[in-house]
């Protein structure tokens, strides 16, 4: 997720763009750039934060009352000066900023290269710039028509602003799948990914809709049409939200925003990797190592914290679906216990930040013993992404809240795709079963949206248990790692002690803890162990424990024995973690808020543990 901002009007553009980018830095912050038009087209861009861009542009010509700016969250191409936006072409007439993913950039780049276009960067955005320029110069059409024709050839998500020396008095903007807001001032326009850079200049905004193109000009003209060339009437809204609220998308905390982003972040994790109709699944980033994975004697997974829980889910997925032996290791233990590793092993390192010291060290140990090491990271170009032999990005977008939520479900999504692609290659999963899971995986973003509707109910339950001193989380099978994750969510943001346990394991000790003061969250969605989990619930109930049950929609049995029951949509059992984790995230969030805790920055914690 990147931040884009643009200005056209009577004022100097540079200060407006820089302050706009600072407002958008929460959306992405690994590189930044600005383009200004003042007769010349001046582009200044570099790796690093907006402050690094300011330092870079300090002595440069920053004149111009039309300009575009971008702060990047890398998806294609590591964060560096060349991959930073804005992008231009060899001709140097037009320049573009982009937030989104052009899925078919590969074939487009190949075709444009064959027509003589030269590329500097690894990005999909530079391909789009060349496609627009190719049409603009070959078809002899105006810039907005060139943009419209180009976007009809594009597959994927975009929010773009295009500026050209040859059309100095206008900006062309368009969106599909990524947000774009137009602030309407007096003979001036402010364009941005969201309203945060706009609200200090004007409260009047137009929200561009998917597949719409906007043309704004220096004389105050605003015209909108669809990429099918249908004219649309702009509808001006008046902004009510405060600036601070806007950075959080109207949510009270980044964590709640990120919990609610999961339908989209999971969709982004699946984008270009799953075609359920065709029965296709694949992760391009590890295609060169696919055979190694398929033929691996075992897979060793290394991670910390929530990422370690994602690895535990993967253990069930790889063994259940792909019949590959898996060992899950805490990176901090793995690196010191003199493990037995050989070149026949495939190691998968999972990390949101890509900077966790223990995981990095475990990677180096595995590589030194000849193992193949793959990465699953959220931050493009992070240390772990660069130290592994290959990997797949989760594309969850920046996760600002210290407690990991959308990164966890994005990791599980990518690991599910990996397990399915191995299963398909090995032919160990009946085709009908494989197809059924693929079709269900395609539906998960919508089902997550449905699961999020338990927010009010989880808030009510939080009211009852906000003063609890202990929680127990129980789950079986695929839900056991979710029980661990639910316990971690609660303890790290509410400071209530919580433990996750395999439900059957409870009678081997933890049952001694059960009394009327002990809330017990039971994940009871499994079909395969349903009767067993009911027995576990009865065991807790018989000792006065207070049951909060997470059940599949329509469950009639458990609602009669549990004190509280939260329903989530039905799904194929291997995909359950993507849904059963949602109510646990919300429960932890609401309890922490009621306890007055700093939800986004809990005490003693850091978003990335870059030290041992
Ligand atoms: C999870 O909510 C925590 N913030 C923490 O356990 C985190 O998952 C762990 O530190 C690993 O971080 P990483 O995924 O960036 O490697």
Coordinates of C-alpha atoms and ligand atoms in Angstrom, one line a residue:
X1 CA 0.0 0.0 0.0
X2 CA 1.6 3.3 -1.1
X3 CA 0.7 6.9 -0.6
X4 CA 0.1 9.1 -3.6
X5 CA -0.5 12.9 -3.6
X6 CA -0.7 15.5 -6.3
X7 CA -1.5 19.2 -6.6
X8 CA -2.5 21.6 -9.4
X9 CA -3.4 25.3 -8.8
X10 CA -2.0 28.7 -8.1
X11 CA 0.3 27.8 -5.2
X12 CA 3.8 26.4 -5.1
X13 CA 3.3 22.6 -5.3
X14 CA 6.4 21.4 -3.4
X15 CA 5.5 22.3 0.2
X16 CA 1.9 20.9 -0.3
X17 CA 3.3 17.7 -1.7
X18 CA 5.9 17.2 1.0
X19 CA 3.4 17.8 3.8
X20 CA 1.0 15.5 2.0
X21 CA 3.5 12.7 1.8
X22 CA 4.3 13.1 5.5
X23 CA 0.6 12.6 6.3
X24 CA 0.6 9.5 4.1
X25 CA 3.8 7.9 5.5
X26 CA 1.8 5.4 7.6
X27 CA 0.7 3.9 4.3
X28 CA 4.3 3.1 3.1
X29 CA 7.7 4.4 3.9
X30 CA 10.5 2.6 2.2
X31 CA 11.1 5.2 -0.6
X32 CA 9.7 8.5 -1.7
X33 CA 9.7 10.9 -4.6
X34 CA 8.3 14.0 -6.2
X35 CA 7.9 15.3 -9.8
X36 CA 7.4 19.1 -10.4
X37 CA 6.4 20.8 -13.7
X38 CA 7.6 24.3 -14.3
X39 CA 8.4 24.2 -18.1
X40 CA 10.8 21.5 -17.2
X41 CA 9.9 18.2 -15.6
X42 CA 12.0 17.7 -12.5
X43 CA 11.9 14.4 -10.7
X44 CA 13.5 13.9 -7.3
X45 CA 13.3 10.5 -5.6
X46 CA 15.2 8.2 -3.3
X47 CA 15.1 5.2 -0.9
X48 CA 14.2 6.1 2.6
X49 CA 11.6 8.2 4.3
X50 CA 10.0 11.5 3.2
X51 CA 12.6 13.3 5.4
X52 CA 15.3 11.7 3.3
X53 CA 13.6 13.0 0.1
X54 CA 13.5 16.5 1.6
X55 CA 17.2 16.4 2.3
X56 CA 17.8 15.0 -1.2
X57 CA 15.8 17.8 -2.9
X58 CA 17.1 20.6 -0.6
X59 CA 19.3 22.4 -3.1
X60 CA 17.2 21.4 -6.2
X61 CA 14.9 23.5 -8.3
X62 CA 11.5 23.0 -6.6
X63 CA 9.5 25.6 -8.5
X64 CA 6.2 24.6 -10.0
X65 CA 2.5 24.8 -9.2
X66 CA 1.7 21.4 -10.5
X67 CA 3.3 18.2 -9.1
X68 CA 2.9 14.7 -8.0
X69 CA 4.4 12.8 -5.0
X70 CA 4.7 9.2 -3.8
X71 CA 5.7 7.4 -0.6
X72 CA 6.3 3.7 -1.4
X73 CA 5.4 0.3 0.1
X74 CA 7.4 -1.9 -2.3
X75 CA 5.6 -4.7 -4.1
X76 CA 7.7 -5.2 -7.2
X77 CA 11.4 -4.3 -6.9
X78 CA 13.3 -3.6 -3.7
X79 CA 13.2 -0.2 -2.1
X80 CA 16.0 1.8 -3.8
X81 CA 16.3 5.1 -5.8
X82 CA 15.5 3.6 -9.1
X83 CA 12.4 1.7 -8.0
X84 CA 11.1 4.7 -6.2
X85 CA 8.2 6.7 -7.8
X86 CA 7.5 8.8 -9.8
X87 CA 8.4 6.8 -12.9
X88 CA 9.0 8.3 -16.3
X89 CA 10.1 6.8 -19.7
X90 CA 13.1 7.2 -21.9
X91 CA 11.4 10.0 -23.8
X92 CA 11.0 11.8 -20.5
X93 CA 7.8 13.6 -21.3
X94 CA 5.3 12.0 -18.9
X95 CA 5.6 10.8 -15.3
X96 CA 3.4 8.6 -13.2
X97 CA 2.8 7.7 -9.5
X98 CA 0.9 4.4 -8.7
X99 CA -0.5 2.6 -5.7
X100 CA -1.5 -1.0 -6.5
X101 CA -0.3 -4.1 -8.4
X102 CA -0.3 -4.5 -12.2
X103 CA -0.7 -8.3 -12.4
X104 CA 0.0 -8.6 -16.2
X105 CA 3.1 -6.3 -16.1
X106 CA 5.3 -9.1 -17.3
X107 CA 3.7 -9.7 -20.7
X108 CA 3.2 -5.9 -21.2
X109 CA 6.9 -5.3 -20.4
X110 CA 8.0 -8.0 -22.9
X111 CA 5.8 -6.5 -25.6
X112 CA 7.0 -3.0 -25.0
X113 CA 10.6 -4.1 -24.9
X114 CA 10.1 -5.7 -28.3
X115 CA 8.9 -2.4 -29.5
X116 CA 12.0 -0.7 -28.3
X117 CA 11.1 0.6 -24.9
X118 CA 13.9 0.6 -22.4
X119 CA 13.4 0.0 -18.6
X120 CA 15.4 1.2 -15.7
X121 CA 13.5 -0.2 -12.7
X122 CA 12.0 -3.6 -11.6
X123 CA 8.6 -2.0 -11.1
X124 CA 5.2 -2.7 -12.6
X125 CA 4.6 1.1 -12.6
X126 CA 7.3 1.9 -15.1
X127 CA 5.7 -0.6 -17.5
X128 CA 2.4 1.3 -17.2
X129 CA 4.2 4.6 -17.8
X130 CA 5.7 3.2 -21.0
X131 CA 2.4 1.7 -22.1
X132 CA 0.7 5.1 -21.7
X133 CA 3.5 6.8 -23.6
X134 CA 3.5 4.2 -26.3
X135 CA -0.2 4.8 -27.0
X136 CA 0.1 8.6 -26.5
X137 CA 2.8 8.8 -29.2
X138 CA 1.6 6.1 -31.6
X139 CA -2.2 6.6 -31.6
X140 CA -2.0 10.4 -31.8
X141 CA -4.6 10.9 -29.0
X142 CA -4.6 13.2 -26.1
X143 CA -3.1 12.2 -22.8
X144 CA -6.4 11.3 -21.0
X145 CA -7.4 9.1 -24.0
X146 CA -4.0 7.4 -23.9
X147 CA -4.4 6.7 -20.2
X148 CA -7.9 5.3 -20.8
X149 CA -6.8 3.0 -23.6
X150 CA -3.8 1.8 -21.5
X151 CA -6.0 1.0 -18.5
X152 CA -8.2 -1.2 -20.6
X153 CA -5.1 -3.4 -21.2
X154 CA -4.2 -3.6 -17.6
X155 CA -5.1 -6.4 -15.1
X156 CA -4.8 -5.6 -11.4
X157 CA -5.3 -2.7 -9.0
X158 CA -4.2 0.9 -9.4
X159 CA -4.6 4.4 -8.2
X160 CA -2.5 6.6 -10.5
X161 CA -1.8 10.2 -11.3
X162 CA -0.1 11.1 -14.7
X163 CA 1.5 14.4 -15.5
X164 CA 3.2 15.4 -18.8
X165 CA 5.4 18.2 -20.0
X166 CA 3.4 18.3 -23.3
X167 CA 0.1 18.9 -21.3
X168 CA 1.4 21.3 -18.6
X169 CA -2.0 22.4 -17.3
X170 CA -3.6 19.2 -16.3
X171 CA -3.3 16.0 -14.2
X172 CA -4.9 12.7 -15.2
X173 CA -6.0 10.4 -12.3
X174 CA -7.6 7.0 -12.3
X175 CA -8.3 4.2 -9.9
X176 CA -9.3 0.5 -9.7
X177 CA -9.1 -1.4 -6.4
X178 CA -6.9 1.3 -4.7
X179 CA -8.4 4.5 -3.3
X180 CA -8.1 8.0 -4.7
X181 CA -9.7 11.2 -3.3
X182 CA -9.9 14.6 -5.1
X183 CA -9.9 17.7 -3.0
X184 CA -11.8 20.5 -4.7
X185 CA -10.4 24.0 -3.8
X186 CA -10.7 27.5 -5.3
X187 CA -9.2 26.9 -8.8
X188 CA -7.0 24.2 -7.3
X189 CA -7.1 20.5 -6.8
X190 CA -5.5 18.1 -4.3
X191 CA -5.4 14.4 -5.2
X192 CA -4.4 11.7 -2.7
X193 CA -4.8 8.1 -1.6
X194 CA -7.0 9.3 1.2
X195 CA -8.2 12.6 2.7
X196 CA -5.4 13.0 5.2
X197 CA -3.3 15.3 3.0
X198 CA -6.4 17.1 1.7
X199 CA -8.4 18.0 4.8
X200 CA -6.2 20.9 5.9
X201 CA -6.7 22.6 2.5
X202 CA -10.4 21.9 1.7
X203 CA -13.3 19.9 3.1
X204 CA -14.8 19.4 -0.3
X205 CA -13.8 16.1 -1.8
X206 CA -14.8 13.8 -4.7
X207 CA -14.2 10.0 -4.1
X208 CA -13.2 8.5 -7.5
X209 CA -14.8 5.2 -8.1
X210 CA -13.3 2.0 -9.6
X211 CA -12.6 2.3 -13.3
X212 CA -13.1 6.0 -13.3
X213 CA -10.6 8.6 -14.8
X214 CA -10.5 12.2 -13.6
X215 CA -8.9 15.1 -15.5
X216 CA -8.2 18.2 -13.4
X217 CA -6.9 21.4 -15.0
X218 CA -5.2 24.6 -13.9
X219 CA -8.4 26.6 -14.7
X220 CA -10.4 24.7 -12.1
X221 CA -11.9 22.2 -14.5
X222 CA -12.8 18.7 -13.2
X223 CA -14.1 16.0 -15.6
X224 CA -14.7 12.4 -14.8
X225 CA -15.4 9.5 -17.2
X226 CA -15.1 5.7 -17.0
X227 CA -12.4 3.7 -18.7
X228 CA -15.3 2.6 -21.0
X229 CA -15.5 6.3 -22.0
X230 CA -18.8 7.1 -20.2
X231 CA -19.0 10.6 -18.8
X232 CA -19.7 10.8 -15.0
X233 CA -20.9 13.7 -12.9
X234 CA -18.6 14.4 -9.9
X235 CA -20.3 14.3 -6.6
X236 CA -18.8 16.6 -3.9
X237 CA -18.8 15.3 -0.3
X238 CA -18.0 17.5 2.7
X239 CA -15.4 15.9 5.0
X240 CA -16.3 15.6 8.7
X241 CA -13.6 13.4 10.1
X242 CA -10.7 15.0 12.0
X243 CA -7.2 14.6 10.5
X244 CA -5.9 12.3 13.2
X245 CA -8.9 10.0 12.8
X246 CA -8.3 9.9 9.0
X247 CA -4.8 8.4 9.3
X248 CA -6.6 5.5 11.0
X249 CA -9.2 5.4 8.3
X250 CA -11.8 6.5 10.8
X251 CA -10.9 3.8 13.3
X252 CA -9.8 4.5 16.9
X253 CA -6.6 2.5 16.5
X254 CA -4.4 1.2 13.8
X255 CA -5.0 -2.3 15.2
X256 CA -8.7 -2.1 14.6
X257 CA -8.2 -0.6 11.2
X258 CA -5.8 -3.5 10.3
X259 CA -8.3 -6.1 11.7
X260 CA -10.9 -4.7 9.4
X261 CA -8.5 -4.5 6.4
X262 CA -8.2 -8.3 6.4
X263 CA -10.8 -8.9 3.6
X264 CA -8.6 -6.7 1.3
X265 CA -5.2 -7.8 2.6
X266 CA -6.1 -11.5 2.1
X267 CA -7.4 -10.6 -1.3
X268 CA -4.0 -8.9 -2.0
X269 CA -2.2 -12.0 -0.7
X270 CA -4.2 -14.1 -3.2
X271 CA -3.9 -11.7 -6.1
X272 CA -2.2 -13.2 -9.2
X273 CA -1.6 -16.5 -7.3
X274 CA -5.0 -18.3 -7.3
X275 CA -7.3 -19.0 -10.2
X276 CA -10.0 -21.3 -8.6
X277 CA -12.0 -21.6 -11.8
X278 CA -9.0 -22.9 -13.7
X279 CA -7.7 -24.9 -10.7
X280 CA -4.5 -23.0 -10.7
X281 CA -2.4 -22.0 -7.7
X282 CA 1.2 -20.8 -7.6
X283 CA 3.7 -18.5 -5.9
X284 CA 5.9 -16.9 -8.6
X285 CA 8.6 -15.8 -6.1
X286 CA 9.5 -19.4 -5.3
X287 CA 8.9 -21.1 -8.7
X288 CA 12.6 -21.8 -9.1
X289 CA 12.5 -23.8 -5.9
X290 CA 9.2 -25.5 -6.3
X291 CA 10.7 -28.9 -7.1
X292 CA 13.0 -28.6 -4.0
X293 CA 9.8 -28.0 -1.9
X294 CA 7.9 -30.9 -3.6
X295 CA 10.9 -33.3 -3.1
X296 CA 11.9 -32.1 0.3
X297 CA 12.4 -34.9 2.9
X298 CA 11.2 -32.4 5.5
X299 CA 10.4 -28.7 5.8
X300 CA 11.7 -26.8 8.9
X301 CA 9.8 -23.7 9.7
X302 CA 11.5 -20.9 11.8
X303 CA 9.9 -17.8 13.2
X304 CA 8.9 -15.9 16.4
X305 CA 5.7 -14.9 18.0
X306 CA 2.7 -14.6 15.8
X307 CA 4.7 -15.7 12.8
X308 CA 5.6 -18.9 14.7
X309 CA 1.8 -19.5 15.1
X310 CA 1.4 -19.1 11.3
X311 CA 4.1 -21.8 11.0
X312 CA 2.2 -24.1 13.3
X313 CA -0.9 -23.7 11.0
X314 CA 1.4 -24.4 8.1
X315 CA 2.5 -27.6 9.8
X316 CA -1.1 -28.9 9.7
X317 CA -1.5 -27.7 6.1
X318 CA 1.7 -29.2 4.7
X319 CA 1.3 -32.5 6.4
X320 CA -2.5 -32.8 5.9
X321 CA -2.7 -31.6 2.3
X322 CA 0.8 -32.1 0.8
X323 CA 2.0 -35.0 3.0
X324 CA 5.3 -33.3 3.7
X325 CA 6.9 -33.7 7.1
X326 CA 7.2 -30.4 8.9
X327 CA 9.1 -29.3 12.0
X328 CA 8.3 -25.9 13.5
X329 CA 11.0 -24.2 15.5
X330 CA 11.2 -21.0 17.6
X331 CA 14.1 -19.3 15.7
X332 CA 15.6 -18.3 19.1
X333 CA 15.9 -21.9 20.2
X334 CA 16.8 -23.3 16.7
X335 CA 19.8 -21.0 16.4
X336 CA 21.4 -22.2 19.7
X337 CA 20.5 -25.9 20.0
X338 CA 23.0 -27.2 17.4
X339 CA 20.2 -28.6 15.2
X340 CA 20.7 -31.4 12.6
X341 CA 20.3 -29.7 9.2
X342 CA 21.4 -31.0 5.8
X343 CA 21.3 -29.8 2.3
X344 CA 18.3 -32.0 1.8
X345 CA 16.3 -29.8 4.1
X346 CA 14.1 -26.9 3.0
X347 CA 13.8 -24.2 5.7
X348 CA 11.0 -21.6 5.5
X349 CA 11.5 -18.4 7.5
X350 CA 8.3 -16.4 8.3
X351 CA 8.4 -12.8 9.4
X352 CA 6.2 -9.7 9.1
X353 CA 8.9 -7.2 9.5
X354 CA 11.7 -9.2 7.9
X355 CA 14.0 -7.8 10.5
X356 CA 13.6 -10.1 13.5
X357 CA 17.1 -10.8 14.8
X358 CA 16.5 -14.4 16.0
X359 CA 14.9 -15.4 12.7
X360 CA 17.7 -13.8 10.7
X361 CA 20.3 -15.7 12.7
X362 CA 18.5 -18.9 12.3
X363 CA 18.4 -18.3 8.5
X364 CA 22.2 -17.8 8.4
X365 CA 22.7 -21.0 10.5
X366 CA 20.5 -23.0 8.1
X367 CA 22.3 -21.6 5.0
X368 CA 25.7 -22.4 6.5
X369 CA 24.6 -26.1 6.8
X370 CA 23.6 -26.2 3.1
X371 CA 19.8 -26.1 3.5
X372 CA 17.6 -24.2 1.0
X373 CA 16.0 -21.3 2.8
X374 CA 12.8 -19.6 1.6
X375 CA 11.2 -16.6 3.1
X376 CA 7.6 -15.4 3.7
X377 CA 7.8 -11.7 4.5
X378 CA 5.6 -8.7 4.5
X379 CA 8.2 -6.0 4.0
X380 CA 9.7 -6.0 0.5
X381 CA 13.5 -5.7 0.5
X382 CA 13.7 -6.5 4.2
X383 CA 16.8 -8.2 5.6
X384 CA 15.1 -11.6 5.7
X385 CA 13.7 -11.2 2.2
X386 CA 17.2 -10.4 1.0
X387 CA 19.0 -13.2 3.0
X388 CA 16.8 -16.1 1.9
X389 CA 17.4 -17.9 -1.4
X390 CA 13.8 -17.0 -2.6
X391 CA 10.5 -16.2 -1.1
X392 CA 6.9 -14.9 -1.3
X393 CA 5.7 -11.5 -0.1
X394 CA 2.4 -11.5 1.9
X395 CA 1.3 -8.1 0.4
X396 CA -0.6 -7.2 3.6
X397 CA 0.5 -3.6 3.4
X398 CA 2.1 -1.8 6.3
X399 CA 1.1 -3.2 9.7
X400 CA 1.4 -0.3 12.2
X401 CA -0.2 -1.8 15.3
X402 CA 2.4 -3.8 17.3
X403 CA 0.0 -6.7 17.7
X404 CA 0.0 -8.5 14.4
X405 CA -3.4 -9.2 12.9
X406 CA -3.6 -8.8 9.1
X407 CA 0.0 -10.0 8.7
X408 CA -0.9 -13.3 10.5
X409 CA -3.8 -14.0 8.1
X410 CA -1.7 -13.0 5.1
X411 CA 1.0 -15.4 6.2
X412 CA -1.5 -18.2 6.6
X413 CA -2.9 -17.4 3.2
X414 CA 0.5 -17.6 1.5
X415 CA 1.4 -20.8 3.4
X416 CA -2.0 -22.3 2.4
X417 CA -1.2 -21.5 -1.3
X418 CA 2.2 -23.1 -0.9
X419 CA 0.8 -26.3 0.6
X420 CA -1.8 -26.5 -2.1
X421 CA 0.7 -26.0 -4.9
X422 CA 2.9 -28.8 -3.4
X423 CA -0.1 -31.0 -3.0
X424 CA -1.1 -30.4 -6.6
X425 CA 2.4 -31.2 -7.9
X426 CA 2.6 -34.4 -5.8
X427 CA -0.9 -35.4 -6.7
X428 CA -1.5 -36.5 -3.1
X429 CA -4.8 -34.7 -2.8
X430 CA -7.9 -36.0 -4.6
X431 CA -8.7 -33.5 -7.4
X432 CA -12.2 -32.9 -6.1
X433 CA -10.8 -32.1 -2.7
X434 CA -8.2 -29.8 -4.2
X435 CA -10.8 -28.0 -6.3
X436 CA -13.1 -27.6 -3.3
X437 CA -10.4 -26.0 -1.2
X438 CA -9.4 -23.7 -4.0
X439 CA -12.9 -22.5 -4.5
X440 CA -13.4 -22.0 -0.8
X441 CA -10.1 -20.1 -0.5
X442 CA -11.4 -17.7 -3.2
X443 CA -14.4 -17.0 -1.0
X444 CA -12.4 -16.4 2.2
X445 CA -12.1 -12.5 1.8
X446 CA -15.9 -12.3 1.7
X447 CA -16.2 -14.8 4.6
X448 CA -13.7 -12.7 6.6
X449 CA -15.9 -9.7 6.0
X450 CA -18.8 -11.8 7.4
X451 CA -16.8 -12.9 10.4
X452 CA -16.0 -9.2 11.2
X453 CA -19.7 -8.7 11.9
X454 CA -19.1 -10.3 15.3
X455 CA -17.4 -7.0 16.4
X456 CA -20.4 -5.8 18.5
X457 CA -20.9 -9.2 20.2
X458 CA -17.2 -9.4 21.0
X459 CA -17.4 -6.0 22.5
X460 CA -20.3 -7.1 24.8
X461 CA -18.3 -10.2 25.9
X462 CA -15.3 -8.0 26.5
X463 CA -17.4 -5.9 28.9
X464 CA -18.0 -9.1 31.0
X465 CA -14.4 -10.2 31.2
X466 CA -12.4 -7.0 31.1
X467 CA -11.3 -7.5 34.7
X468 CA -10.4 -11.2 34.4
X469 CA -6.9 -12.0 35.6
X470 CA -6.5 -15.2 33.5
X471 CA -7.8 -16.6 30.3
X472 CA -7.5 -20.1 28.8
X473 CA -7.8 -20.6 25.0
X474 CA -8.5 -24.2 23.8
X475 CA -8.4 -25.5 20.2
X476 CA -7.9 -28.8 18.3
X477 CA -6.3 -29.5 15.0
X478 CA -6.1 -26.4 12.8
X479 CA -7.5 -24.4 15.7
X480 CA -4.8 -25.3 18.1
X481 CA -2.3 -22.7 16.7
X482 CA -5.3 -20.2 16.6
X483 CA -5.8 -20.8 20.3
X484 CA -2.1 -19.9 20.9
X485 CA -2.5 -16.8 18.7
X486 CA -5.7 -15.7 20.5
X487 CA -3.9 -16.0 23.8
X488 CA -0.9 -14.0 22.6
X489 CA -3.2 -11.2 21.2
X490 CA -4.9 -10.9 24.6
X491 CA -1.9 -10.9 26.8
X492 CA 0.3 -8.5 24.6
X493 CA -2.3 -5.7 24.5
X494 CA -4.4 -6.1 27.6
X495 CA -1.7 -7.5 30.0
X496 CA -4.1 -10.2 31.2
X497 CA -2.3 -13.6 31.5
X498 CA -3.6 -16.0 28.9
X499 CA -2.6 -19.4 27.8
X500 CA -3.4 -21.4 24.6
X501 CA -3.6 -25.1 24.8
X502 CA -4.6 -28.2 22.7
X503 CA -8.1 -28.8 24.1
X504 CA -7.5 -32.4 24.9
X505 CA -4.3 -31.5 26.8
X506 CA -6.3 -29.5 29.3
X507 CA -7.0 -32.6 31.5
X508 CA -3.3 -33.1 31.8
X509 CA -2.9 -30.1 34.1
X510 CA -4.6 -26.8 33.2
X511 CA -8.0 -28.2 34.3
X512 CA -6.8 -27.5 37.8
X513 CA -7.1 -23.8 37.0
X514 CA -10.7 -24.0 36.1
X515 CA -13.2 -22.2 38.3
X516 CA -15.9 -19.6 38.0
X517 CA -13.3 -16.9 37.6
X518 CA -11.7 -18.5 34.6
X519 CA -13.0 -17.5 31.1
X520 CA -12.2 -20.3 28.6
X521 CA -12.3 -19.5 24.9
X522 CA -13.0 -22.7 23.0
X523 CA -12.5 -22.8 19.2
X524 CA -15.2 -25.3 18.3
X525 CA -15.6 -25.1 14.6
X526 CA -13.8 -28.3 13.7
X527 CA -15.9 -31.0 12.0
X528 CA -13.4 -33.8 12.6
X529 CA -13.1 -33.4 16.4
X530 CA -16.5 -31.8 17.0
X531 CA -17.7 -34.4 19.6
X532 CA -14.4 -34.3 21.4
X533 CA -14.5 -30.5 21.7
X534 CA -18.0 -30.8 23.1
X535 CA -16.6 -33.1 25.8
X536 CA -13.9 -30.6 26.6
X537 CA -16.5 -27.9 26.9
X538 CA -18.5 -30.1 29.3
X539 CA -15.4 -30.8 31.4
X540 CA -14.8 -27.0 31.8
X541 CA -18.5 -26.3 32.5
X542 CA -18.7 -29.0 35.1
X543 CA -16.0 -27.1 37.0
X544 CA -17.7 -23.8 36.8
X545 CA -15.5 -22.4 34.0
X546 CA -17.1 -19.7 31.9
X547 CA -17.2 -20.7 28.2
X548 CA -16.8 -18.4 25.2
X549 CA -17.3 -20.7 22.2
X550 CA -16.3 -19.8 18.6
X551 CA -18.6 -22.0 16.4
X552 CA -19.5 -22.4 12.8
X553 CA -22.6 -20.5 11.7
X554 CA -25.8 -22.4 12.5
X555 CA -24.3 -24.5 15.3
X556 CA -27.2 -25.5 17.5
X557 CA -25.5 -27.8 20.1
X558 CA -22.8 -25.7 21.6
X559 CA -24.9 -22.5 21.9
X560 CA -27.0 -24.5 24.5
X561 CA -23.9 -25.3 26.7
X562 CA -21.7 -22.3 26.3
X563 CA -22.3 -19.0 28.1
X564 CA -21.3 -17.0 25.1
X565 CA -21.3 -18.2 21.5
X566 CA -19.8 -16.3 18.5
X567 CA -20.6 -17.7 15.0
X568 CA -18.2 -17.5 12.1
X569 CA -19.0 -18.7 8.5
X570 CA -18.6 -22.3 7.6
X571 CA -15.5 -23.2 5.6
X572 CA -13.2 -26.1 4.7
X573 CA -11.4 -27.2 7.8
X574 CA -7.8 -26.4 6.5
X575 CA -9.0 -22.8 6.0
X576 CA -10.6 -22.4 9.4
X577 CA -7.7 -20.4 11.0
X578 CA -8.4 -17.5 8.5
X579 CA -11.8 -17.1 10.1
X580 CA -11.6 -18.4 13.6
X581 CA -8.8 -15.9 14.5
X582 CA -11.1 -12.9 13.7
X583 CA -13.3 -13.0 16.8
X584 CA -10.2 -13.5 19.0
X585 CA -8.5 -10.4 17.5
X586 CA -11.6 -8.4 18.2
X587 CA -12.1 -9.8 21.7
X588 CA -8.5 -8.9 22.6
X589 CA -8.8 -5.5 21.1
X590 CA -12.0 -4.5 23.0
X591 CA -10.8 -5.9 26.3
X592 CA -7.5 -3.9 26.0
X593 CA -9.4 -0.7 25.1
X594 CA -11.8 -1.2 28.1
X595 CA -8.7 -1.6 30.3
X596 CA -7.3 1.7 29.0
X597 CA -4.2 0.0 27.5
X598 CA -2.2 1.5 24.6
X599 CA -3.5 -0.9 22.0
X600 CA -1.2 0.2 19.1
X601 CA 1.9 0.5 21.2
X602 CA 1.6 -1.9 24.2
X603 CA 4.1 -1.5 27.1
X604 CA 7.5 -3.2 26.8
X605 CA 6.8 -4.3 23.1
X606 CA 8.3 -3.2 19.8
X607 CA 6.9 -3.8 16.3
X608 CA 10.1 -5.5 15.2
X609 CA 12.5 -7.2 17.6
X610 CA 15.7 -6.4 15.9
X611 CA 17.8 -7.4 18.9
X612 CA 18.3 -10.7 20.7
Ligands
LIG1 C1 2.8 -10.4 17.4 O1 1.5 -9.8 17.7 C2 4.0 -9.7 18.0 N1 4.0 -8.4 17.7 C3 5.2 -10.5 17.9 O2 5.1 -11.8 18.5 C4 5.7 -10.7 16.4 O3 4.9 -11.6 15.8 C5 7.2 -11.3 16.5 O4 8.0 -10.4 17.1 C6 7.7 -11.7 15.2 O5 7.8 -10.6 14.4 P1 8.1 -10.7 12.8 O6 6.9 -11.5 12.2 O7 8.2 -9.4 12.3 O8 9.3 -11.6 12.6

